[in-house]
CSV table of C-alpha atoms in Angstrom, one decimal:
chain,number,residue,atom,x,y,z
A,1,MET,CA,26.9,-9.3,68.1
A,2,ALA,CA,29.1,-12.2,69.1
A,3,VAL,CA,30.6,-14.8,67.0
A,4,GLU,CA,29.6,-18.2,68.3
A,5,VAL,CA,32.1,-20.5,69.0
A,6,LEU,CA,30.8,-24.0,67.7
A,7,GLY,CA,33.2,-26.2,69.8
A,8,ILE,CA,36.9,-26.9,70.5
A,9,ASP,CA,38.6,-27.8,67.3
A,10,HIS,CA,41.9,-29.2,68.4
A,11,ILE,CA,43.9,-29.6,71.7
A,12,TYR,CA,47.7,-30.1,71.7
A,13,ILE,CA,49.2,-31.9,74.6
A,14,ALA,CA,53.0,-31.7,75.1
A,15,VAL,CA,54.5,-35.1,76.0
A,16,SER,CA,57.4,-36.1,77.6
A,17,ASP,CA,57.9,-39.6,76.0
A,18,LEU,CA,56.2,-39.3,72.7
A,19,GLU,CA,56.4,-43.2,71.9
A,20,LEU,CA,55.3,-44.1,75.6
A,21,SER,CA,52.4,-42.0,75.0
A,22,VAL,CA,51.5,-43.0,71.6
A,23,ASN,CA,51.3,-46.7,73.2
A,24,PHE,CA,49.2,-45.3,75.9
A,25,TYR,CA,46.9,-42.8,73.6
A,26,ASP,CA,46.4,-45.5,70.7
A,27,ASP,CA,44.6,-47.7,72.8
A,28,VAL,CA,42.6,-45.2,74.7
A,29,MET,CA,41.6,-43.2,71.7
A,30,LYS,CA,40.7,-46.5,69.4
A,31,LEU,CA,38.4,-47.3,72.5
A,32,LEU,CA,36.8,-43.6,72.4
A,33,GLY,CA,36.4,-43.9,68.4
A,34,PHE,CA,38.9,-41.8,67.1
A,35,ARG,CA,41.1,-42.0,63.9
A,36,LYS,CA,44.9,-41.4,63.9
A,37,GLY,CA,46.9,-39.4,61.9
A,38,THR,CA,50.8,-38.9,61.9
A,39,GLY,CA,53.0,-36.3,60.4
A,40,LYS,CA,55.6,-33.6,60.9
A,41,VAL,CA,55.4,-29.7,61.6
A,42,SER,CA,58.8,-27.7,61.4
A,43,GLY,CA,60.6,-31.1,61.6
A,44,GLN,CA,58.7,-32.4,65.0
A,45,PRO,CA,56.6,-35.4,64.8
A,46,LEU,CA,53.0,-35.0,65.5
A,47,VAL,CA,50.2,-37.6,66.3
A,48,HIS,CA,46.8,-36.6,65.8
A,49,TYR,CA,43.6,-38.4,66.8
A,50,PHE,CA,40.5,-37.2,65.5
A,51,ASN,CA,36.9,-37.9,65.5
A,52,ARG,CA,34.2,-35.9,63.6
A,53,ALA,CA,34.2,-32.8,66.1
A,54,LEU,CA,37.7,-32.9,67.8
A,55,GLN,CA,41.3,-33.4,67.0
A,56,TYR,CA,43.5,-34.5,70.0
A,57,THR,CA,47.3,-34.1,68.9
A,58,LEU,CA,50.5,-35.2,70.8
A,59,ARG,CA,53.7,-33.4,70.2
A,60,PRO,CA,57.2,-33.6,72.0
A,61,ALA,CA,57.9,-31.5,75.0
A,62,ARG,CA,60.9,-29.5,75.3
A,63,ALA,CA,63.7,-31.8,76.7
A,64,ASN,CA,64.3,-31.4,80.7
A,65,ALA,CA,60.6,-29.9,81.1
A,66,PRO,CA,59.3,-29.9,84.3
A,67,GLY,CA,56.5,-32.6,84.6
A,68,HIS,CA,52.8,-31.9,84.5
A,69,ASP,CA,51.2,-30.3,87.3
A,70,GLN,CA,47.5,-29.8,87.6
A,71,TYR,CA,47.8,-27.0,90.4
A,72,VAL,CA,50.0,-24.3,88.1
A,73,PRO,CA,48.6,-22.2,85.6
A,74,GLY,CA,47.7,-24.2,82.7
A,75,LEU,CA,45.5,-27.2,81.7
A,76,HIS,CA,44.0,-28.8,85.1
A,77,HIS,CA,42.1,-31.8,83.5
A,78,LEU,CA,40.5,-32.9,80.1
A,79,CYS,CA,37.0,-33.8,79.8
A,80,PHE,CA,35.5,-36.1,77.2
A,81,GLN,CA,31.6,-36.1,77.1
A,82,VAL,CA,29.8,-39.4,76.2
A,83,ARG,CA,26.2,-40.2,75.4
A,84,ASP,CA,25.1,-41.4,78.7
A,85,THR,CA,26.0,-43.2,82.0
A,86,ARG,CA,26.0,-46.7,80.4
A,87,ALA,CA,28.9,-45.4,78.1
A,88,VAL,CA,30.7,-43.9,80.6
A,89,ASP,CA,30.6,-47.5,82.5
A,90,GLU,CA,31.7,-49.0,79.0
A,91,VAL,CA,34.8,-46.8,78.7
A,92,ALA,CA,35.7,-47.6,82.2
A,93,ARG,CA,35.7,-51.5,81.7
A,94,GLY,CA,37.4,-50.9,78.4
A,95,LEU,CA,40.2,-49.0,80.2
A,96,GLN,CA,40.4,-51.6,82.9
A,97,GLN,CA,40.7,-54.3,80.5
A,98,LEU,CA,43.7,-52.4,78.9
A,99,GLY,CA,45.3,-52.3,82.3
A,100,ILE,CA,44.4,-48.6,82.7
A,101,GLU,CA,43.8,-47.7,86.2
A,102,ILE,CA,40.8,-45.6,86.0
A,103,SER,CA,38.4,-44.5,89.1
A,104,ASP,CA,35.2,-46.3,89.5
A,105,PRO,CA,32.4,-44.2,87.8
A,106,ARG,CA,30.3,-42.5,90.3
A,107,LEU,CA,27.7,-39.9,90.8
A,108,CYS,CA,29.4,-36.4,91.2
A,109,PRO,CA,26.3,-34.6,92.7
A,110,GLU,CA,28.9,-31.7,93.8
A,111,TYR,CA,28.8,-31.4,90.0
A,112,GLY,CA,25.3,-31.8,89.3
A,113,ALA,CA,22.4,-34.4,90.1
A,114,ASP,CA,23.3,-36.5,86.9
A,115,TYR,CA,26.7,-36.0,86.7
A,116,TYR,CA,28.5,-39.3,86.2
A,117,ALA,CA,32.1,-39.7,85.8
A,118,ALA,CA,35.2,-41.8,85.9
A,119,TYR,CA,39.0,-40.3,86.1
A,120,PHE,CA,42.3,-41.5,84.9
A,121,LYS,CA,45.5,-40.0,84.0
A,122,ASP,CA,48.0,-40.5,80.9
A,123,PRO,CA,51.7,-41.5,81.2
A,124,ASP,CA,52.7,-37.5,82.2
A,125,GLY,CA,49.7,-37.4,84.7
A,126,VAL,CA,47.4,-35.4,82.6
A,127,GLU,CA,43.9,-35.9,84.3
A,128,ILE,CA,41.6,-37.4,81.8
A,129,GLU,CA,37.7,-37.2,82.5
A,130,ILE,CA,34.7,-39.4,81.1
A,131,VAL,CA,31.4,-37.6,81.8
A,132,ASN,CA,28.0,-38.6,80.7
A,133,ARG,CA,25.9,-35.8,78.7
A,134,THR,CA,23.9,-34.3,81.6
A,135,ARG,CA,20.3,-32.6,81.7
A,136,ILE,CA,22.0,-29.2,82.0
A,137,ARG,CA,23.9,-29.5,78.8
A,138,ASN,CA,20.5,-30.6,77.1
A,139,ILE,CA,19.0,-27.6,78.5
A,140,ILE,CA,21.6,-25.2,77.2
A,141,ASN,CA,21.7,-26.6,73.9
A,142,ASP,CA,17.9,-26.9,73.4
A,143,HIS,CA,17.2,-23.3,75.0
A,144,TRP,CA,20.2,-21.4,73.8
A,145,GLU,CA,18.3,-18.8,72.2
A,146,LYS,CA,16.7,-17.9,75.5
A,147,LEU,CA,20.0,-17.4,77.3
A,148,GLU,CA,20.3,-13.7,76.5
A,149,ASP,CA,22.0,-12.5,79.7
A,150,PHE,CA,26.0,-13.3,79.8
A,151,GLU,CA,26.0,-14.0,83.6
A,152,ASN,CA,23.7,-16.9,85.1
A,153,PRO,CA,21.7,-17.2,81.8
A,154,LEU,CA,20.1,-20.3,82.9
A,155,SER,CA,18.5,-19.0,86.3
A,156,LYS,CA,17.5,-15.5,84.4
A,157,ALA,CA,15.6,-17.5,81.7
A,158,GLY,CA,13.7,-19.8,84.7
A,159,LEU,CA,15.4,-22.8,83.3
A,160,ILE,CA,16.7,-23.8,86.5
């Protein structure tokens, strides 16, 4: 019997300039409904942004570490899911009002017929996506017990 993972508990992001990143993320995470905690671990300062389901933590990167590159092994991008397309639009407007460059929200049919998203980057170039909760996510949630096969369970269960 497999153990079910309930979600991602926390993500740690190493940043080149903690103060610059905190100034950026304070506005972004407040707009997204997160709260903020500060502290130290092993003498290193940390900034935790958290909501009821997820913690997103900033910590200083090593001195002289290379910059972020989406196409080397490691993090490509991070995606925050919001309730619907109106919420994606609301986040995009809010970020624009903060002076943060963000793509225009748009349908991305290459990912799904109702996949609606906008993209922006943090000060280190980490891409962050905002996406609506899609039909496929609802199907997965509502029919989880029927998804018995490991590979392509949605089609094998006749749900798509």
